Amino acid sequence: SVPFLIRLFPSLLTKFVYLNFLAFPFFVDFRRPELLVNNTISLHLTTEPGVTVGIWHTVPGSRGAELQGKDQRWYEEALADAHPVIIYLHGNGGTR
């Protein structure tokens, strides 16, 4: 019966293979990364019309003293400076 159900409802297969309906750790607000990771802010980038991607921008600890008291604009400008940027793609879990 399982192959029959998967044939009728292919979305079930993706739900059980990728488990993207689970958000682990539980009861964590991923929109506020500063509570989880130091020197981090949540940003949203518009990649094309109608598509917005949520990102976390984490500044290295060596620049931690520099960002004290700064707002989101400082983080955005730090993305455009001469320092290298490492992009970490976490996988298919659906959360950052």
Short mmCIF file of C-alpha atoms in Angstrom, two decimals, residues 38-90:
data_model
loop_
_atom_site.label_atom_id
_atom_site.label_comp_id
_atom_site.label_asym_id
_atom_site.label_seq_id
_atom_site.Cartn_x
_atom_site.Cartn_y
_atom_site.Cartn_z
CA ASN A 38 27.10 36.07 18.66
CA ASN A 39 27.63 38.86 16.09
CA THR A 40 24.74 37.69 13.89
CA ILE A 41 21.76 39.44 12.32
CA SER A 42 18.88 38.18 10.17
CA LEU A 43 18.54 39.83 6.74
CA HIS A 44 16.34 39.27 3.71
CA LEU A 45 17.58 39.52 0.12
CA THR A 46 15.35 39.83 -2.92
CA THR A 47 16.98 37.64 -5.57
CA GLU A 48 14.36 38.20 -8.27
CA PRO A 49 10.83 39.60 -8.34
CA GLY A 50 8.67 37.64 -5.94
CA VAL A 51 11.57 35.64 -4.42
CA THR A 52 12.97 36.68 -1.04
CA VAL A 53 15.71 34.69 0.68
CA GLY A 54 16.32 34.91 4.41
CA ILE A 55 19.97 34.93 5.47
CA TRP A 56 22.03 35.23 8.61
CA HIS A 57 25.04 37.49 8.44
CA THR A 58 27.63 36.49 11.03
CA VAL A 59 30.58 38.79 11.57
CA PRO A 60 33.85 37.17 12.73
CA GLY A 61 34.77 37.55 16.37
CA SER A 62 37.79 39.67 15.36
CA ARG A 63 35.34 42.38 14.23
CA GLY A 64 33.05 41.94 17.23
CA ALA A 65 34.24 45.05 19.07
CA GLU A 66 33.76 47.10 15.91
CA LEU A 67 30.05 46.30 15.65
CA GLN A 68 29.04 47.15 19.24
CA GLY A 69 26.06 49.49 19.17
CA LYS A 70 25.66 49.28 15.37
CA ASP A 71 22.39 48.66 13.58
CA GLN A 72 21.36 46.60 10.56
CA ARG A 73 22.84 49.17 8.16
CA TRP A 74 26.35 48.45 9.48
CA TYR A 75 25.90 44.74 8.73
CA GLU A 76 24.70 45.53 5.19
CA GLU A 77 27.72 47.77 4.58
CA ALA A 78 30.03 45.09 6.00
CA LEU A 79 28.79 42.72 3.29
CA ALA A 80 29.99 45.18 0.64
CA ASP A 81 33.47 45.90 2.04
CA ALA A 82 36.74 44.23 0.99
CA HIS A 83 36.55 41.41 3.55
CA PRO A 84 35.85 37.93 2.12
CA VAL A 85 32.37 36.44 2.48
CA ILE A 86 31.82 32.73 3.08
CA ILE A 87 28.46 31.36 2.03
CA TYR A 88 27.30 28.33 3.96
CA LEU A 89 24.37 26.45 2.43
CA HIS A 90 22.84 24.44 5.24
#
